[in-house]
Amino acid sequence: MKIAMGADHGGFRRKEALKAYLEEKGHTVVDVGTDSTESVDYPEFGKKAAQLVASGECERGIVICGSGIGIGIAANKVKGIRCAMVSEPYSAALCRRHNDANMISMGARTIGGDMTKEIADVFLEEPFEGGRHIRRVEAIEEEVWEK
Ligand code: RB5
């Protein structure tokens, strides 16, 4: 599978480790950065990874920052992105089964490296259930909610 990956300085090392793990498993990773632990702003990397997924260039996206929160919020600003912040495998499965999530965000400061890999495996393998969940996902995609 072709996967977009991005991280800020807080998620850089974890991104590198997860990228190596996924590539070893045969996936293709498109890495939008960042490329070091030098301080950067997470919105840029959430946006770039999300645009690769929304455009169809990549099938899924995985983004990592310190908490997993900011970079996921940024990714969700791109139309067509359903990015779930995930800290354990069951939520990774549910975000695929029920929400057809096309991206996940994780926190390098909140979960360990092995958990990151386990979550990524579940996210990439689990199918969308369809059925009653289709209209719910479509409602998110089609409607614009004014403030
Ligand atoms: C960076 O210090 C930190 O704020 C960022 O990685 C992330 O946790 C933001 O949500």
mmCIF file with all atom_site columns, C-alpha atoms and ligand atoms in Angstrom:
data_model
loop_
_atom_site.group_PDB
_atom_site.id
_atom_site.type_symbol
_atom_site.label_atom_id
_atom_site.label_alt_id
_atom_site.label_comp_id
_atom_site.label_asym_id
_atom_site.label_entity_id
_atom_site.label_seq_id
_atom_site.pdbx_PDB_ins_code
_atom_site.Cartn_x
_atom_site.Cartn_y
_atom_site.Cartn_z
_atom_site.occupancy
_atom_site.B_iso_or_equiv
_atom_site.pdbx_formal_charge
_atom_site.auth_seq_id
_atom_site.auth_comp_id
_atom_site.auth_asym_id
_atom_site.auth_atom_id
_atom_site.pdbx_PDB_model_num
ATOM   1   C CA . MET A 1 1   ? 0.000   0.000  0.000  1.00 0.00 ? 1   MET A CA 1
ATOM   2   C CA . LYS A 1 2   ? 1.158   3.579  -0.691 1.00 0.00 ? 2   LYS A CA 1
ATOM   3   C CA . ILE A 1 3   ? 1.164   5.507  2.561  1.00 0.00 ? 3   ILE A CA 1
ATOM   4   C CA . ALA A 1 4   ? 1.742   9.219  3.199  1.00 0.00 ? 4   ALA A CA 1
ATOM   5   C CA . MET A 1 5   ? 3.667   9.891  6.392  1.00 0.00 ? 5   MET A CA 1
ATOM   6   C CA . GLY A 1 6   ? 4.411   13.137 8.162  1.00 0.00 ? 6   GLY A CA 1
ATOM   7   C CA . ALA A 1 7   ? 5.597   14.316 11.557 1.00 0.00 ? 7   ALA A CA 1
ATOM   8   C CA . ASP A 1 8   ? 6.821   17.349 13.428 1.00 0.00 ? 8   ASP A CA 1
ATOM   9   C CA . HIS A 1 9   ? 9.982   17.352 15.543 1.00 0.00 ? 9   HIS A CA 1
ATOM   10  C CA . GLY A 1 10  ? 8.110   15.576 18.356 1.00 0.00 ? 10  GLY A CA 1
ATOM   11  C CA . GLY A 1 11  ? 7.214   12.693 16.054 1.00 0.00 ? 11  GLY A CA 1
ATOM   12  C CA . PHE A 1 12  ? 10.286  12.658 13.811 1.00 0.00 ? 12  PHE A CA 1
ATOM   13  C CA . ARG A 1 13  ? 12.122  9.703  15.364 1.00 0.00 ? 13  ARG A CA 1
ATOM   14  C CA . ARG A 1 14  ? 8.935   7.666  15.637 1.00 0.00 ? 14  ARG A CA 1
ATOM   15  C CA . LYS A 1 15  ? 8.102   8.395  12.000 1.00 0.00 ? 15  LYS A CA 1
ATOM   16  C CA . GLU A 1 16  ? 11.514  7.156  10.941 1.00 0.00 ? 16  GLU A CA 1
ATOM   17  C CA . ALA A 1 17  ? 11.127  3.924  12.909 1.00 0.00 ? 17  ALA A CA 1
ATOM   18  C CA . LEU A 1 18  ? 7.602   3.299  11.654 1.00 0.00 ? 18  LEU A CA 1
ATOM   19  C CA . LYS A 1 19  ? 8.582   4.106  8.073  1.00 0.00 ? 19  LYS A CA 1
ATOM   20  C CA . ALA A 1 20  ? 11.384  1.517  8.184  1.00 0.00 ? 20  ALA A CA 1
ATOM   21  C CA . TYR A 1 21  ? 8.986   -1.042 9.680  1.00 0.00 ? 21  TYR A CA 1
ATOM   22  C CA . LEU A 1 22  ? 6.317   -0.448 7.036  1.00 0.00 ? 22  LEU A CA 1
ATOM   23  C CA . GLU A 1 23  ? 8.788   -0.459 4.154  1.00 0.00 ? 23  GLU A CA 1
ATOM   24  C CA . GLU A 1 24  ? 10.209  -3.740 5.403  1.00 0.00 ? 24  GLU A CA 1
ATOM   25  C CA . LYS A 1 25  ? 6.676   -5.125 5.226  1.00 0.00 ? 25  LYS A CA 1
ATOM   26  C CA . GLY A 1 26  ? 6.462   -4.115 1.553  1.00 0.00 ? 26  GLY A CA 1
ATOM   27  C CA . HIS A 1 27  ? 4.574   -0.831 1.816  1.00 0.00 ? 27  HIS A CA 1
ATOM   28  C CA . THR A 1 28  ? 5.621   2.283  -0.097 1.00 0.00 ? 28  THR A CA 1
ATOM   29  C CA . VAL A 1 29  ? 5.981   5.366  2.085  1.00 0.00 ? 29  VAL A CA 1
ATOM   30  C CA . VAL A 1 30  ? 5.839   8.926  0.776  1.00 0.00 ? 30  VAL A CA 1
ATOM   31  C CA . ASP A 1 31  ? 7.501   10.956 3.508  1.00 0.00 ? 31  ASP A CA 1
ATOM   32  C CA . VAL A 1 32  ? 6.574   14.656 3.633  1.00 0.00 ? 32  VAL A CA 1
ATOM   33  C CA . GLY A 1 33  ? 8.960   15.370 6.538  1.00 0.00 ? 33  GLY A CA 1
ATOM   34  C CA . THR A 1 34  ? 10.040  16.735 8.858  1.00 0.00 ? 34  THR A CA 1
ATOM   35  C CA . ASP A 1 35  ? 13.585  15.476 8.515  1.00 0.00 ? 35  ASP A CA 1
ATOM   36  C CA . SER A 1 36  ? 15.130  16.220 11.901 1.00 0.00 ? 36  SER A CA 1
ATOM   37  C CA . THR A 1 37  ? 14.356  16.960 15.547 1.00 0.00 ? 37  THR A CA 1
ATOM   38  C CA . GLU A 1 38  ? 14.685  20.688 14.909 1.00 0.00 ? 38  GLU A CA 1
ATOM   39  C CA . SER A 1 39  ? 11.539  22.488 16.019 1.00 0.00 ? 39  SER A CA 1
ATOM   40  C CA . VAL A 1 40  ? 8.912   22.923 13.277 1.00 0.00 ? 40  VAL A CA 1
ATOM   41  C CA . ASP A 1 41  ? 5.166   23.615 13.155 1.00 0.00 ? 41  ASP A CA 1
ATOM   42  C CA . TYR A 1 42  ? 2.990   20.513 12.862 1.00 0.00 ? 42  TYR A CA 1
ATOM   43  C CA . PRO A 1 43  ? 0.211   21.998 10.641 1.00 0.00 ? 43  PRO A CA 1
ATOM   44  C CA . GLU A 1 44  ? 2.492   22.003 7.592  1.00 0.00 ? 44  GLU A CA 1
ATOM   45  C CA . PHE A 1 45  ? 3.183   18.273 7.835  1.00 0.00 ? 45  PHE A CA 1
ATOM   46  C CA . GLY A 1 46  ? -0.382  17.279 8.665  1.00 0.00 ? 46  GLY A CA 1
ATOM   47  C CA . LYS A 1 47  ? -1.568  19.263 5.656  1.00 0.00 ? 47  LYS A CA 1
ATOM   48  C CA . LYS A 1 48  ? 1.023   17.869 3.225  1.00 0.00 ? 48  LYS A CA 1
ATOM   49  C CA . ALA A 1 49  ? 0.356   14.255 4.175  1.00 0.00 ? 49  ALA A CA 1
ATOM   50  C CA . ALA A 1 50  ? -3.418  14.814 4.034  1.00 0.00 ? 50  ALA A CA 1
ATOM   51  C CA . GLN A 1 51  ? -3.222  16.382 0.584  1.00 0.00 ? 51  GLN A CA 1
ATOM   52  C CA . LEU A 1 52  ? -1.448  13.279 -0.731 1.00 0.00 ? 52  LEU A CA 1
ATOM   53  C CA . VAL A 1 53  ? -4.279  11.121 0.590  1.00 0.00 ? 53  VAL A CA 1
ATOM   54  C CA . ALA A 1 54  ? -7.126  13.424 -0.493 1.00 0.00 ? 54  ALA A CA 1
ATOM   55  C CA . SER A 1 55  ? -5.687  13.688 -4.024 1.00 0.00 ? 55  SER A CA 1
ATOM   56  C CA . GLY A 1 56  ? -5.509  9.900  -4.341 1.00 0.00 ? 56  GLY A CA 1
ATOM   57  C CA . GLU A 1 57  ? -1.719  9.890  -4.633 1.00 0.00 ? 57  GLU A CA 1
ATOM   58  C CA . CYS A 1 58  ? -1.598  7.810  -1.436 1.00 0.00 ? 58  CYS A CA 1
ATOM   59  C CA . GLU A 1 59  ? -4.191  5.362  -0.171 1.00 0.00 ? 59  GLU A CA 1
ATOM   60  C CA . ARG A 1 60  ? -3.692  6.073  3.533  1.00 0.00 ? 60  ARG A CA 1
ATOM   61  C CA . GLY A 1 61  ? -1.871  8.521  5.758  1.00 0.00 ? 61  GLY A CA 1
ATOM   62  C CA . ILE A 1 62  ? -0.133  8.274  9.118  1.00 0.00 ? 62  ILE A CA 1
ATOM   63  C CA . VAL A 1 63  ? 0.974   11.396 10.956 1.00 0.00 ? 63  VAL A CA 1
ATOM   64  C CA . ILE A 1 64  ? 2.811   11.723 14.248 1.00 0.00 ? 64  ILE A CA 1
ATOM   65  C CA . CYS A 1 65  ? 3.459   14.647 16.576 1.00 0.00 ? 65  CYS A CA 1
ATOM   66  C CA . GLY A 1 66  ? 4.162   14.826 20.297 1.00 0.00 ? 66  GLY A CA 1
ATOM   67  C CA . SER A 1 67  ? 0.584   14.198 21.374 1.00 0.00 ? 67  SER A CA 1
ATOM   68  C CA . GLY A 1 68  ? -0.986  13.143 18.080 1.00 0.00 ? 68  GLY A CA 1
ATOM   69  C CA . ILE A 1 69  ? -3.535  15.902 18.520 1.00 0.00 ? 69  ILE A CA 1
ATOM   70  C CA . GLY A 1 70  ? -2.312  18.916 16.585 1.00 0.00 ? 70  GLY A CA 1
ATOM   71  C CA . ILE A 1 71  ? -1.139  17.149 13.453 1.00 0.00 ? 71  ILE A CA 1
ATOM   72  C CA . GLY A 1 72  ? -4.430  15.217 13.270 1.00 0.00 ? 72  GLY A CA 1
ATOM   73  C CA . ILE A 1 73  ? -6.499  18.378 13.619 1.00 0.00 ? 73  ILE A CA 1
ATOM   74  C CA . ALA A 1 74  ? -4.470  19.885 10.783 1.00 0.00 ? 74  ALA A CA 1
ATOM   75  C CA . ALA A 1 75  ? -4.969  16.816 8.566  1.00 0.00 ? 75  ALA A CA 1
ATOM   76  C CA . ASN A 1 76  ? -8.736  16.965 9.073  1.00 0.00 ? 76  ASN A CA 1
ATOM   77  C CA . LYS A 1 77  ? -8.828  20.463 7.577  1.00 0.00 ? 77  LYS A CA 1
ATOM   78  C CA . VAL A 1 78  ? -8.226  18.936 4.129  1.00 0.00 ? 78  VAL A CA 1
ATOM   79  C CA . LYS A 1 79  ? -11.501 18.016 2.420  1.00 0.00 ? 79  LYS A CA 1
ATOM   80  C CA . GLY A 1 80  ? -12.012 14.279 2.135  1.00 0.00 ? 80  GLY A CA 1
ATOM   81  C CA . ILE A 1 81  ? -9.792  13.452 5.079  1.00 0.00 ? 81  ILE A CA 1
ATOM   82  C CA . ARG A 1 82  ? -11.055 11.448 8.014  1.00 0.00 ? 82  ARG A CA 1
ATOM   83  C CA . CYS A 1 83  ? -8.125  11.361 10.393 1.00 0.00 ? 83  CYS A CA 1
ATOM   84  C CA . ALA A 1 84  ? -8.597  9.551  13.711 1.00 0.00 ? 84  ALA A CA 1
ATOM   85  C CA . MET A 1 85  ? -6.283  10.077 16.654 1.00 0.00 ? 85  MET A CA 1
ATOM   86  C CA . VAL A 1 86  ? -5.501  6.618  17.918 1.00 0.00 ? 86  VAL A CA 1
ATOM   87  C CA . SER A 1 87  ? -3.641  5.340  20.990 1.00 0.00 ? 87  SER A CA 1
ATOM   88  C CA . GLU A 1 88  ? -4.540  1.658  20.969 1.00 0.00 ? 88  GLU A CA 1
ATOM   89  C CA . PRO A 1 89  ? -5.399  -1.078 18.426 1.00 0.00 ? 89  PRO A CA 1
ATOM   90  C CA . TYR A 1 90  ? -9.143  -1.362 19.117 1.00 0.00 ? 90  TYR A CA 1
ATOM   91  C CA . SER A 1 91  ? -9.735  2.267  18.138 1.00 0.00 ? 91  SER A CA 1
ATOM   92  C CA . ALA A 1 92  ? -7.549  1.721  15.084 1.00 0.00 ? 92  ALA A CA 1
ATOM   93  C CA . ALA A 1 93  ? -9.855  -1.118 14.064 1.00 0.00 ? 93  ALA A CA 1
ATOM   94  C CA . LEU A 1 94  ? -13.016 0.870  14.786 1.00 0.00 ? 94  LEU A CA 1
ATOM   95  C CA . CYS A 1 95  ? -11.906 3.947  12.870 1.00 0.00 ? 95  CYS A CA 1
ATOM   96  C CA . ARG A 1 96  ? -11.588 1.729  9.820  1.00 0.00 ? 96  ARG A CA 1
ATOM   97  C CA . ARG A 1 97  ? -14.705 -0.416 10.370 1.00 0.00 ? 97  ARG A CA 1
ATOM   98  C CA . HIS A 1 98  ? -17.095 2.401  11.263 1.00 0.00 ? 98  HIS A CA 1
ATOM   99  C CA . ASN A 1 99  ? -15.555 5.660  10.035 1.00 0.00 ? 99  ASN A CA 1
ATOM   100 C CA . ASP A 1 100 ? -13.606 4.545  6.973  1.00 0.00 ? 100 ASP A CA 1
ATOM   101 C CA . ALA A 1 101 ? -10.735 6.643  8.322  1.00 0.00 ? 101 ALA A CA 1
ATOM   102 C CA . ASN A 1 102 ? -8.148  7.290  5.654  1.00 0.00 ? 102 ASN A CA 1
ATOM   103 C CA . MET A 1 103 ? -5.593  8.698  8.101  1.00 0.00 ? 103 MET A CA 1
ATOM   104 C CA . ILE A 1 104 ? -4.555  8.231  11.704 1.00 0.00 ? 104 ILE A CA 1
ATOM   105 C CA . SER A 1 105 ? -2.528  10.440 13.985 1.00 0.00 ? 105 SER A CA 1
ATOM   106 C CA . MET A 1 106 ? -0.469  9.174  16.902 1.00 0.00 ? 106 MET A CA 1
ATOM   107 C CA . GLY A 1 107 ? 1.470   10.743 19.747 1.00 0.00 ? 107 GLY A CA 1
ATOM   108 C CA . ALA A 1 108 ? 5.147   9.884  20.104 1.00 0.00 ? 108 ALA A CA 1
ATOM   109 C CA . ARG A 1 109 ? 5.071   11.182 23.681 1.00 0.00 ? 109 ARG A CA 1
ATOM   110 C CA . THR A 1 110 ? 1.980   9.228  24.678 1.00 0.00 ? 110 THR A CA 1
ATOM   111 C CA . ILE A 1 111 ? 2.518   5.728  23.270 1.00 0.00 ? 111 ILE A CA 1
ATOM   112 C CA . GLY A 1 112 ? 5.537   3.471  22.755 1.00 0.00 ? 112 GLY A CA 1
ATOM   113 C CA . GLY A 1 113 ? 7.188   2.356  19.544 1.00 0.00 ? 113 GLY A CA 1
ATOM   114 C CA . ASP A 1 114 ? 5.790   -1.185 19.550 1.00 0.00 ? 114 ASP A CA 1
ATOM   115 C CA . MET A 1 115 ? 2.276   0.160  20.067 1.00 0.00 ? 115 MET A CA 1
ATOM   116 C CA . THR A 1 116 ? 2.754   2.559  17.149 1.00 0.00 ? 116 THR A CA 1
ATOM   117 C CA . LYS A 1 117 ? 3.582   -0.389 14.877 1.00 0.00 ? 117 LYS A CA 1
ATOM   118 C CA . GLU A 1 118 ? 0.708   -2.506 16.149 1.00 0.00 ? 118 GLU A CA 1
ATOM   119 C CA . ILE A 1 119 ? -1.755  0.341  15.582 1.00 0.00 ? 119 ILE A CA 1
ATOM   120 C CA . ALA A 1 120 ? -0.405  0.972  12.070 1.00 0.00 ? 120 ALA A CA 1
ATOM   121 C CA . ASP A 1 121 ? -0.777  -2.724 11.176 1.00 0.00 ? 121 ASP A CA 1
ATOM   122 C CA . VAL A 1 122 ? -4.412  -2.777 12.303 1.00 0.00 ? 122 VAL A CA 1
ATOM   123 C CA . PHE A 1 123 ? -5.193  0.521  10.559 1.00 0.00 ? 123 PHE A CA 1
ATOM   124 C CA . LEU A 1 124 ? -3.750  -0.721 7.261  1.00 0.00 ? 124 LEU A CA 1
ATOM   125 C CA . GLU A 1 125 ? -5.362  -4.160 7.376  1.00 0.00 ? 125 GLU A CA 1
ATOM   126 C CA . GLU A 1 126 ? -8.858  -3.537 8.736  1.00 0.00 ? 126 GLU A CA 1
ATOM   127 C CA . PRO A 1 127 ? -11.664 -3.064 6.158  1.00 0.00 ? 127 PRO A CA 1
ATOM   128 C CA . PHE A 1 128 ? -14.586 -0.606 6.255  1.00 0.00 ? 128 PHE A CA 1
ATOM   129 C CA . GLU A 1 129 ? -17.780 -2.403 7.300  1.00 0.00 ? 129 GLU A CA 1
ATOM   130 C CA . GLY A 1 130 ? -20.079 -0.371 5.064  1.00 0.00 ? 130 GLY A CA 1
ATOM   131 C CA . GLY A 1 131 ? -23.812 -0.884 5.736  1.00 0.00 ? 131 GLY A CA 1
ATOM   132 C CA . ARG A 1 132 ? -25.296 1.669  8.136  1.00 0.00 ? 132 ARG A CA 1
ATOM   133 C CA . HIS A 1 133 ? -21.931 3.377  8.427  1.00 0.00 ? 133 HIS A CA 1
ATOM   134 C CA . ILE A 1 134 ? -21.986 4.522  4.799  1.00 0.00 ? 134 ILE A CA 1
ATOM   135 C CA . ARG A 1 135 ? -24.651 7.207  5.282  1.00 0.00 ? 135 ARG A CA 1
ATOM   136 C CA . ARG A 1 136 ? -22.856 8.532  8.358  1.00 0.00 ? 136 ARG A CA 1
ATOM   137 C CA . VAL A 1 137 ? -19.553 8.866  6.572  1.00 0.00 ? 137 VAL A CA 1
ATOM   138 C CA . GLU A 1 138 ? -21.320 10.386 3.562  1.00 0.00 ? 138 GLU A CA 1
ATOM   139 C CA . ALA A 1 139 ? -23.010 12.951 5.805  1.00 0.00 ? 139 ALA A CA 1
ATOM   140 C CA . ILE A 1 140 ? -19.604 14.108 6.985  1.00 0.00 ? 140 ILE A CA 1
ATOM   141 C CA . GLU A 1 141 ? -18.290 14.246 3.436  1.00 0.00 ? 141 GLU A CA 1
ATOM   142 C CA . GLU A 1 142 ? -21.216 15.967 1.756  1.00 0.00 ? 142 GLU A CA 1
ATOM   143 C CA . GLU A 1 143 ? -22.416 18.517 4.278  1.00 0.00 ? 143 GLU A CA 1
ATOM   144 C CA . VAL A 1 144 ? -20.794 21.778 5.195  1.00 0.00 ? 144 VAL A CA 1
ATOM   145 C CA . TRP A 1 145 ? -21.682 22.919 8.678  1.00 0.00 ? 145 TRP A CA 1
ATOM   146 C CA . GLU A 1 146 ? -21.631 26.662 9.092  1.00 0.00 ? 146 GLU A CA 1
ATOM   147 C CA . LYS A 1 147 ? -20.573 28.139 12.416 1.00 0.00 ? 147 LYS A CA 1
HETATM 148 C C1 . RB5 B 2 .   ? 5.315   20.252 19.895 1.00 0.00 ? 1   RB5 B C1 1
HETATM 149 O O1 . RB5 B 2 .   ? 5.993   20.635 21.050 1.00 0.00 ? 1   RB5 B O1 1
HETATM 150 C C2 . RB5 B 2 .   ? 3.940   19.733 20.249 1.00 0.00 ? 1   RB5 B C2 1
HETATM 151 O O2 . RB5 B 2 .   ? 3.113   20.780 20.589 1.00 0.00 ? 1   RB5 B O2 1
HETATM 152 C C3 . RB5 B 2 .   ? 3.365   18.950 19.092 1.00 0.00 ? 1   RB5 B C3 1
HETATM 153 O O3 . RB5 B 2 .   ? 4.212   17.886 18.770 1.00 0.00 ? 1   RB5 B O3 1
HETATM 154 C C4 . RB5 B 2 .   ? 2.012   18.339 19.310 1.00 0.00 ? 1   RB5 B C4 1
HETATM 155 O O4 . RB5 B 2 .   ? 1.936   17.629 20.490 1.00 0.00 ? 1   RB5 B O4 1
HETATM 156 C C5 . RB5 B 2 .   ? 0.876   19.258 19.115 1.00 0.00 ? 1   RB5 B C5 1
HETATM 157 O O5 . RB5 B 2 .   ? -0.297  18.879 19.169 1.00 0.00 ? 1   RB5 B O5 1
#
